PDB file of C-alpha atoms in Angstrom:
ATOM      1  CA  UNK A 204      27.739  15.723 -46.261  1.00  0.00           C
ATOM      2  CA  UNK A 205      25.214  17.442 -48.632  1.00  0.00           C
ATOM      3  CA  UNK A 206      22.347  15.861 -46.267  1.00  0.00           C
ATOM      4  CA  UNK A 207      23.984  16.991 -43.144  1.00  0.00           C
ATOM      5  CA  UNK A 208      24.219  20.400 -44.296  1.00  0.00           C
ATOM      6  CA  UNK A 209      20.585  20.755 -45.211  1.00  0.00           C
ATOM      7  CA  UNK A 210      19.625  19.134 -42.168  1.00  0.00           C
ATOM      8  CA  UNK A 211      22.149  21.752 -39.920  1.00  0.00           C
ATOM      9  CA  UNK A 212      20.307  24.235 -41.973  1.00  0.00           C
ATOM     10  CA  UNK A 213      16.709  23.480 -40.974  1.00  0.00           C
ATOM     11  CA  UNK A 214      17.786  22.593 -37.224  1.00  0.00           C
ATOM     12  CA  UNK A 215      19.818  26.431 -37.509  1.00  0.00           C
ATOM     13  CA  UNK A 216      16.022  28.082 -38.385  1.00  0.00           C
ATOM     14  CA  UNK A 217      14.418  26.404 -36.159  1.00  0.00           C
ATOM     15  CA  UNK A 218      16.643  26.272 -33.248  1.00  0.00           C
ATOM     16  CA  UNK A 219      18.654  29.558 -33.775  1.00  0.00           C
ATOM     17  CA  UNK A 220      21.473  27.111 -33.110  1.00  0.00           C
ATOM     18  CA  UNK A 221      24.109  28.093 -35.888  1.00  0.00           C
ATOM     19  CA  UNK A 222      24.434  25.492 -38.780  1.00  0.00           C
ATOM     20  CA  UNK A 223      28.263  25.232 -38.561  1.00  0.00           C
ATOM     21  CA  UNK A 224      28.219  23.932 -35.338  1.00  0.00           C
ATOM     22  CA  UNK A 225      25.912  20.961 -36.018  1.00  0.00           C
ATOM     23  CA  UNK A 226      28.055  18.075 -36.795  1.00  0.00           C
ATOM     24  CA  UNK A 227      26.391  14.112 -36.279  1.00  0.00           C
ATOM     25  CA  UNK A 228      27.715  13.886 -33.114  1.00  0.00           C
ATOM     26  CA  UNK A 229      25.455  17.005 -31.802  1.00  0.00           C
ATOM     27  CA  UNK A 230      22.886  15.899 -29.534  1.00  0.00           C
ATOM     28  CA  UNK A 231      19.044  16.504 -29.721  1.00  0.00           C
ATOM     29  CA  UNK A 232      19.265  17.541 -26.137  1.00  0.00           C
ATOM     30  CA  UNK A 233      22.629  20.072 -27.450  1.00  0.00           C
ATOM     31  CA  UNK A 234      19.967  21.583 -29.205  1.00  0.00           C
ATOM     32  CA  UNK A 235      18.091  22.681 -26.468  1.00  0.00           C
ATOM     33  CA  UNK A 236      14.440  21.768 -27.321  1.00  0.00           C
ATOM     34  CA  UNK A 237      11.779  20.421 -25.215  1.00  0.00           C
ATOM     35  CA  UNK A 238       9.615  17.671 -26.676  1.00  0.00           C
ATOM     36  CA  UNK A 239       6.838  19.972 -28.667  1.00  0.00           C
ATOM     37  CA  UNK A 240      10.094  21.327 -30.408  1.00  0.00           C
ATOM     38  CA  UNK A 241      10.997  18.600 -31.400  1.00  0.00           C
ATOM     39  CA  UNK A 242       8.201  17.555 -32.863  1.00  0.00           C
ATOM     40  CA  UNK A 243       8.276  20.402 -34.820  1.00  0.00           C
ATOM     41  CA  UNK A 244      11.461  20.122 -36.221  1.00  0.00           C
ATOM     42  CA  UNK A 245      11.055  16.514 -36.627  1.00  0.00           C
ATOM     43  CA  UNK A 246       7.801  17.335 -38.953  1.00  0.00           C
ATOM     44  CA  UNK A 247       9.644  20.223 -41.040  1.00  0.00           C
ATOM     45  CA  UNK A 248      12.571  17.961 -41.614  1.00  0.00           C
ATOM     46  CA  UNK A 249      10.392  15.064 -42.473  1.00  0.00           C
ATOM     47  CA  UNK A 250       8.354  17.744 -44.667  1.00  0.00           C
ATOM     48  CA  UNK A 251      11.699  18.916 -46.334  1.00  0.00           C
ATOM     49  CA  UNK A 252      13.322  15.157 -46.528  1.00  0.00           C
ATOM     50  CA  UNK A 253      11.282  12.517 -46.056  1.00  0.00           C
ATOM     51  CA  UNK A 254       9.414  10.654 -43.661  1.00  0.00           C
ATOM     52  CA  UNK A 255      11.492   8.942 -40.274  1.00  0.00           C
ATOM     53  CA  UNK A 256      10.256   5.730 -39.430  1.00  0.00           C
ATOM     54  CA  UNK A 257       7.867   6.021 -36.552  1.00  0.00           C
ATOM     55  CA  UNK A 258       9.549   3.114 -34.587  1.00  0.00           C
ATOM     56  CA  UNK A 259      13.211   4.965 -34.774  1.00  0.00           C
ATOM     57  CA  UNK A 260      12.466   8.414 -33.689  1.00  0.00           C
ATOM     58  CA  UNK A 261      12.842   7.231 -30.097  1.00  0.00           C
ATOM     59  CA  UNK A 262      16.087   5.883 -31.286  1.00  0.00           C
ATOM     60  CA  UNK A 263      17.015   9.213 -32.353  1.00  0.00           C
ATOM     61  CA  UNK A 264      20.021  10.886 -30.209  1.00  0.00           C
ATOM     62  CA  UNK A 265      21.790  12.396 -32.106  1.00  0.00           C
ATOM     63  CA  UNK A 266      22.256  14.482 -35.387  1.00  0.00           C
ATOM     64  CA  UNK A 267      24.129  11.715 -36.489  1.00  0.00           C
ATOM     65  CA  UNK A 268      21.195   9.339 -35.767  1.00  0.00           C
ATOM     66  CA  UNK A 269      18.494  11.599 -37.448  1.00  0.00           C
ATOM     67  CA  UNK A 270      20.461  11.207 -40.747  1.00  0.00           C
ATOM     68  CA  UNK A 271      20.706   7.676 -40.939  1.00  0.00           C
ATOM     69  CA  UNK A 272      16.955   7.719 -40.505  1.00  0.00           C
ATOM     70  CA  UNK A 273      15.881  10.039 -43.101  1.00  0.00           C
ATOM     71  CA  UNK A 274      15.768   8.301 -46.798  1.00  0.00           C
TER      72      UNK A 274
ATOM     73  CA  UNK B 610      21.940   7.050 -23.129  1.00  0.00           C
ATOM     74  CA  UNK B 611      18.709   7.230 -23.493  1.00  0.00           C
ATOM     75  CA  UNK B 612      16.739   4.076 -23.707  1.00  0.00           C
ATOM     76  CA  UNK B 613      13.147   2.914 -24.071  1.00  0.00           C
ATOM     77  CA  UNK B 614      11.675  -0.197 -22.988  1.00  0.00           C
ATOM     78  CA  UNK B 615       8.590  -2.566 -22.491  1.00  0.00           C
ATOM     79  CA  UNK B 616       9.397  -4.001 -18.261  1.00  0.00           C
ATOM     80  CA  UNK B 617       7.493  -5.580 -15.794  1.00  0.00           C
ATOM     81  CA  UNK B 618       6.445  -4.248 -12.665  1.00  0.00           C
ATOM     82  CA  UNK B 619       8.690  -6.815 -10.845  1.00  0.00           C
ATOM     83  CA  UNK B 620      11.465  -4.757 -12.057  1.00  0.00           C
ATOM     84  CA  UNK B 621      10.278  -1.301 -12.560  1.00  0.00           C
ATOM     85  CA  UNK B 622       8.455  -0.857  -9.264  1.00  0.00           C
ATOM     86  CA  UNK B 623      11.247  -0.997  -7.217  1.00  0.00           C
ATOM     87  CA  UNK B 624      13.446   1.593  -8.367  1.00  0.00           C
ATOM     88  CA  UNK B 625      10.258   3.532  -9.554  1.00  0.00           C
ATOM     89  CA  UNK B 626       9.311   4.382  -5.724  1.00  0.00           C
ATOM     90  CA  UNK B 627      11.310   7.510  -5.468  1.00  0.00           C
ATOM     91  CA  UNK B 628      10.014   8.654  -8.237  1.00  0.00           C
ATOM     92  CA  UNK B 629       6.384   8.106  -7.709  1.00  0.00           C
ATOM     93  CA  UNK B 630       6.795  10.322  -4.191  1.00  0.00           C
ATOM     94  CA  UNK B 631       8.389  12.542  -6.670  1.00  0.00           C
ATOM     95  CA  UNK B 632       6.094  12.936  -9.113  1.00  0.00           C
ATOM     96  CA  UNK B 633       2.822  12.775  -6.480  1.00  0.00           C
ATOM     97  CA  UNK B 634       4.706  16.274  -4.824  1.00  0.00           C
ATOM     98  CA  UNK B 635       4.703  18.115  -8.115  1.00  0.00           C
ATOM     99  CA  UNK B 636       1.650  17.243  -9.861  1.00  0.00           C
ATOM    100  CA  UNK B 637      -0.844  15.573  -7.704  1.00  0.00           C
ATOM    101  CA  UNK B 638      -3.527  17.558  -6.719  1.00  0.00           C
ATOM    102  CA  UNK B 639      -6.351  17.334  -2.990  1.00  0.00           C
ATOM    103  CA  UNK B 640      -2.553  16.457  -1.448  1.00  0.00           C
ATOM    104  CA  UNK B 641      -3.671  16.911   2.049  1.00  0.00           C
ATOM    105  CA  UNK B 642      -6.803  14.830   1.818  1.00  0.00           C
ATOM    106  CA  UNK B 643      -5.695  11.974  -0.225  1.00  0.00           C
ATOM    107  CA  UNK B 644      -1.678  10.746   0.526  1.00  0.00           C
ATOM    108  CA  UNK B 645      -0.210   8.359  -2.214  1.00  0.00           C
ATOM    109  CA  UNK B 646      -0.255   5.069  -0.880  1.00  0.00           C
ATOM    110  CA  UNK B 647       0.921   2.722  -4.143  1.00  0.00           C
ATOM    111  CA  UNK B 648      -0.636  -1.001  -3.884  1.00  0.00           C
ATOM    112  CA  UNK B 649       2.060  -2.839  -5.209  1.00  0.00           C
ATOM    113  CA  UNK B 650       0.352  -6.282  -4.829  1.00  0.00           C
ATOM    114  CA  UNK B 651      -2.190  -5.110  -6.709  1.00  0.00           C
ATOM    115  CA  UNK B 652       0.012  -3.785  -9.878  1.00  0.00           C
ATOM    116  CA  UNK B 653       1.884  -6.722  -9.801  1.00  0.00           C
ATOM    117  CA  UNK B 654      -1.371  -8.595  -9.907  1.00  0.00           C
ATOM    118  CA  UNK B 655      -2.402  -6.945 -12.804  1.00  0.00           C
ATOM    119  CA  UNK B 656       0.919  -6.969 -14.612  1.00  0.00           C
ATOM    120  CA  UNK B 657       0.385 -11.352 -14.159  1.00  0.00           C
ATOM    121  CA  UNK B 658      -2.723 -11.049 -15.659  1.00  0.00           C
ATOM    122  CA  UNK B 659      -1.658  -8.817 -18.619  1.00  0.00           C
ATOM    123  CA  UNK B 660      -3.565  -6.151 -18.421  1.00  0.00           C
ATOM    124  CA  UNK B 661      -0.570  -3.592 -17.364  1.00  0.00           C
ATOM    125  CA  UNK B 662       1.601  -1.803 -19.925  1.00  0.00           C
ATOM    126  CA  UNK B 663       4.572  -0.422 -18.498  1.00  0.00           C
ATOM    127  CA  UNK B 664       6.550   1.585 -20.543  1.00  0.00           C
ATOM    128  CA  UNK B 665      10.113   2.740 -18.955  1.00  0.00           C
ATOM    129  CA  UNK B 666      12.989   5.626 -19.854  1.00  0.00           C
ATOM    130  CA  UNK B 667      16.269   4.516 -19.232  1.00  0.00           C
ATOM    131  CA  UNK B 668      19.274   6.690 -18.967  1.00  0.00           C
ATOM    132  CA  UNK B 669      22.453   4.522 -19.203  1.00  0.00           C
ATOM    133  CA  UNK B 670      20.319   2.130 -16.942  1.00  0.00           C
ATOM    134  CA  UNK B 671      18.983   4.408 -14.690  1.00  0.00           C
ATOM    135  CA  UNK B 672      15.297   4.892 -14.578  1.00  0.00           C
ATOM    136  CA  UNK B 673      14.037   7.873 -15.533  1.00  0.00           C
ATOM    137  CA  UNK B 674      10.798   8.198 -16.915  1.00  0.00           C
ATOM    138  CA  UNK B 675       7.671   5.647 -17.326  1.00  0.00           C
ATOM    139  CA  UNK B 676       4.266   5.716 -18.751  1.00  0.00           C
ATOM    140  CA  UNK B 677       1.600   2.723 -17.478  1.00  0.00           C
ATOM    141  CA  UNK B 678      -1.619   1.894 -18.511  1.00  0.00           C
ATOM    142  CA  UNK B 679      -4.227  -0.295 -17.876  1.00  0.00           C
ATOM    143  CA  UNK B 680      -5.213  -2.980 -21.138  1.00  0.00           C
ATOM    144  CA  UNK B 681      -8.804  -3.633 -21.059  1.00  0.00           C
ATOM    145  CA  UNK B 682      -9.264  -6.921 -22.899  1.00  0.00           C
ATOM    146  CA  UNK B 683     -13.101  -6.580 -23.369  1.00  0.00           C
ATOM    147  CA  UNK B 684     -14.564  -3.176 -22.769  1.00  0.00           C
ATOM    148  CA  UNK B 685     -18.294  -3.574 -21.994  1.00  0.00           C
ATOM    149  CA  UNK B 686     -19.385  -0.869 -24.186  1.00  0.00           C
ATOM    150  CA  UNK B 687     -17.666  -2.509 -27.199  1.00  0.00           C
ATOM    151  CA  UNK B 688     -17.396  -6.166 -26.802  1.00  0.00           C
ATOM    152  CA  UNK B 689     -15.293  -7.513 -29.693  1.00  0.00           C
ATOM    153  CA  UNK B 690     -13.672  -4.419 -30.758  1.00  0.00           C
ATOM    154  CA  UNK B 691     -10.297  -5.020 -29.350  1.00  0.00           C
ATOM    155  CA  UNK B 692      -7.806  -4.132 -26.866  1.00  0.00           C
ATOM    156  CA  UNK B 693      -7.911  -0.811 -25.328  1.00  0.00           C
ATOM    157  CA  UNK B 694      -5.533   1.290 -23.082  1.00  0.00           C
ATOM    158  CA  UNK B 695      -6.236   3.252 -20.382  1.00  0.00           C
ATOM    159  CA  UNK B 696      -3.562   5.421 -19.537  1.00  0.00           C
ATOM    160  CA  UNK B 697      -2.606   5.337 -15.194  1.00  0.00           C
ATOM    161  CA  UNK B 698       0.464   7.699 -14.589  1.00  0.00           C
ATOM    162  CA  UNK B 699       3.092   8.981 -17.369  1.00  0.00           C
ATOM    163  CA  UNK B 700       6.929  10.922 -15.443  1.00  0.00           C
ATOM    164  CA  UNK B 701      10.408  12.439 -16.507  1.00  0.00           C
ATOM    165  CA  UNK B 702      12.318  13.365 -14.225  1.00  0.00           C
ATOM    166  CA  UNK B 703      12.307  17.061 -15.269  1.00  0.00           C
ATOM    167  CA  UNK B 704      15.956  17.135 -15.858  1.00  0.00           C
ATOM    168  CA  UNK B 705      15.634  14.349 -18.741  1.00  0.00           C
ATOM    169  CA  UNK B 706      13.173  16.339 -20.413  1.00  0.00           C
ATOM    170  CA  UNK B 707      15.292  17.909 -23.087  1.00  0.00           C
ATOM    171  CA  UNK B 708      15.937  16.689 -26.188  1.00  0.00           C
ATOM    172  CA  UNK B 709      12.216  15.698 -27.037  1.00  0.00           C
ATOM    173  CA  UNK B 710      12.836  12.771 -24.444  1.00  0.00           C
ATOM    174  CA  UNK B 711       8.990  12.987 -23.334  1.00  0.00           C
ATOM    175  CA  UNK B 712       7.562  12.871 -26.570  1.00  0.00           C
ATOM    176  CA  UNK B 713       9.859   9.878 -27.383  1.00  0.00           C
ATOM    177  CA  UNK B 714       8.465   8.513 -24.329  1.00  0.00           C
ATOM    178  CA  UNK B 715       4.744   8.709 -25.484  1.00  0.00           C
ATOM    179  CA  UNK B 716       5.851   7.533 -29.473  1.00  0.00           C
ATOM    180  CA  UNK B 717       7.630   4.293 -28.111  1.00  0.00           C
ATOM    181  CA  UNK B 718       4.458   3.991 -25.469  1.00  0.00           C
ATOM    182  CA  UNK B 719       2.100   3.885 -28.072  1.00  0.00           C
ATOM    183  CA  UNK B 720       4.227   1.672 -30.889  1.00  0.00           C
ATOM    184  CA  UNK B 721       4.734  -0.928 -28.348  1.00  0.00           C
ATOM    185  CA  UNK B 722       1.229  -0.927 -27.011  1.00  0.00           C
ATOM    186  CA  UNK B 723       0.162  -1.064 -30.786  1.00  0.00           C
ATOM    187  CA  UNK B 724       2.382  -3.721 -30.976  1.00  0.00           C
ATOM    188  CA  UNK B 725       0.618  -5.451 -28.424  1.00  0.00           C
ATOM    189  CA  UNK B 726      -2.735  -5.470 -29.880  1.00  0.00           C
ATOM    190  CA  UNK B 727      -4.195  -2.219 -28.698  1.00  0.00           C
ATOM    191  CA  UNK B 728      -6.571  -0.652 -30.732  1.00  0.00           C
ATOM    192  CA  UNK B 729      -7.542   2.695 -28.905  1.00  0.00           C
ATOM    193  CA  UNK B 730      -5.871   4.437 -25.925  1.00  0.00           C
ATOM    194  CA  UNK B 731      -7.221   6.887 -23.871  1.00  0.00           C
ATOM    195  CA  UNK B 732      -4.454   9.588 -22.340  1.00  0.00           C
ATOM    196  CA  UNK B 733      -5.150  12.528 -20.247  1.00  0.00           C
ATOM    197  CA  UNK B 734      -3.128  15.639 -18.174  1.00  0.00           C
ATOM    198  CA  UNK B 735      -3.439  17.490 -15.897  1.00  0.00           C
ATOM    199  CA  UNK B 736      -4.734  21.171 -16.641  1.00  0.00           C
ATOM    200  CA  UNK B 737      -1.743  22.626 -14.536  1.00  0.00           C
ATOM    201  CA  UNK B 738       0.886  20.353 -16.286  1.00  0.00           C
ATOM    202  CA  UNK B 739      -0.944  21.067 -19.945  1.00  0.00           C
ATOM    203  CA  UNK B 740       0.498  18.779 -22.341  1.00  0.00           C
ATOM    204  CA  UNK B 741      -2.526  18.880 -24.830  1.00  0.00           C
ATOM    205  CA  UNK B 742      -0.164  20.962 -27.678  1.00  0.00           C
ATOM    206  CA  UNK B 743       2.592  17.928 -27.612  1.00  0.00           C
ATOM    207  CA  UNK B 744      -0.712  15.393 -27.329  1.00  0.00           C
ATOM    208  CA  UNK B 745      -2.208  17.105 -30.365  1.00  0.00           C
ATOM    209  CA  UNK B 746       1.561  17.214 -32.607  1.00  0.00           C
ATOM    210  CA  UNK B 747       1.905  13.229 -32.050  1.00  0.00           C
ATOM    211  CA  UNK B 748      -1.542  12.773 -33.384  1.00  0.00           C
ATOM    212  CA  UNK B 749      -3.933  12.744 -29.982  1.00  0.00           C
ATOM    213  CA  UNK B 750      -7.689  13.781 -30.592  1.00  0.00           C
ATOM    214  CA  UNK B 751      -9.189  15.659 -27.503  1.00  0.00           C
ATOM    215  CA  UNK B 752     -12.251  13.769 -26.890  1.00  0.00           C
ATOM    216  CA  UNK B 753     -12.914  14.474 -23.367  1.00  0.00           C
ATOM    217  CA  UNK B 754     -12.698  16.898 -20.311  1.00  0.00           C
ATOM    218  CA  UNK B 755     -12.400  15.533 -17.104  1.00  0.00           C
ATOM    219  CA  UNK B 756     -13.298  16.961 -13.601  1.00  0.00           C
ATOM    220  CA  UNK B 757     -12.783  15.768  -9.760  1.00  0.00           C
ATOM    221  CA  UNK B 758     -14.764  17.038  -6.476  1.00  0.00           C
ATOM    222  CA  UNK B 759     -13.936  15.625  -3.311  1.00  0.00           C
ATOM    223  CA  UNK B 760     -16.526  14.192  -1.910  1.00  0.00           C
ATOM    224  CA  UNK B 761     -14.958  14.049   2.009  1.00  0.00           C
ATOM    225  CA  UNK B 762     -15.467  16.595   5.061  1.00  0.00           C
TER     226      UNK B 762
END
């Protein structure tokens, strides 16, 4: 839970989505960002929490799935 | 769902089609002079020989995206050095767009041509659908500019 709440956090900043509504089952496309934005969120999470394996992040749907990538 | 996949033209072409007329109307450019006319034979030719990558987007089955490119086993400027990728024609529909869906697109497209051997792919927009900034955040050097004239009339 600690995770998810740090990761709600940085999505929240970068997103202006608020944090308390960003559970695992909140999609990436929920959030509302184009491709370049993700990107950047991708890098400031994997700057903040560690790197996600190249061959996942198109695996990535979900909230849910970005934490079970991150180590 | 959103899925990403390595197919062959046999099966991609087909339902693909549409969405080549689609994508033709909102990017292509000299429209009036030059119509799309796809040479399927010729694709699938290429896709027997190997020398096709065809990289799809699938939502819950449907197609929705793709990204091709041409694998040139030997290039004549660098005998020996490898594979190398020439990107043909990269679409999302726009409406699949969110959620970082095109950049996932060009990630999985380059893993699995990586995977394949590839050791240098070449990638390009167009400068009215400017996607050098994403290009540049998944690691893309800008190398080149590229121009057209029509030579006809």
């Amino acid at each position: 839970m600690a995770k998810l709440a740090q990761v709600a956090e940085i999505i929240s900043q970068e997103t202006d989505v608020p944090a308390e509504t960003i559970k695992p089952e909140t999609t990436i496309e929920d959030l509302g960002v184009d491709s370049l934005e993700f990107m950047d969120l991708l890098l400031v999470i994997e700057d903040k929490c560690g790197q996600v394996p190249s061959q996942r992040i198109a695996h990535i749907n979900t909230v849910g799935d970005l934490l079970a990538e991150i180590p | 769902m959103i899925t990403f996949q390595v197919e062959r033209w046999a099966t991609y072409f087909p339902e693909a089609k549409p969405l080549w007329e689609r994508h033709w109307k909102a990017i292509a450019i000299d429209k009036e002079e030059i119509k799309l006319n796809v040479d399927a034979e010729k694709y699938a030719a290429m896709d027997q020989q190997g020398v096709l990558h065809i990289q799809t987007m699938r939502s819950n089955g449907k197609l929705v995206g793709y990204f091709l490119a041409f694998i040139l086993p030997n290039h004549m400027h660098y005998l020996g050095a490898g594979l190398m990728a020439f990107t043909d024609v990269y679409y999302v529909i726009p409406e699949y767009l969110k959620g970082g869906n095109g950049a996932k697109l060009f990630i999985e497209a380059e893993r699995t041509m990586k995977a394949r051997g590839v050791v240098k792919a070449y990638l390009s927009c167009k400068v009215h659908h400017d996607h050098s900034e994403l290009f540049k955040k998944l690691g893309w050097k800008l190398s080149d500019y590229a121009f057209t004239k029509l030579l006809k009339g």
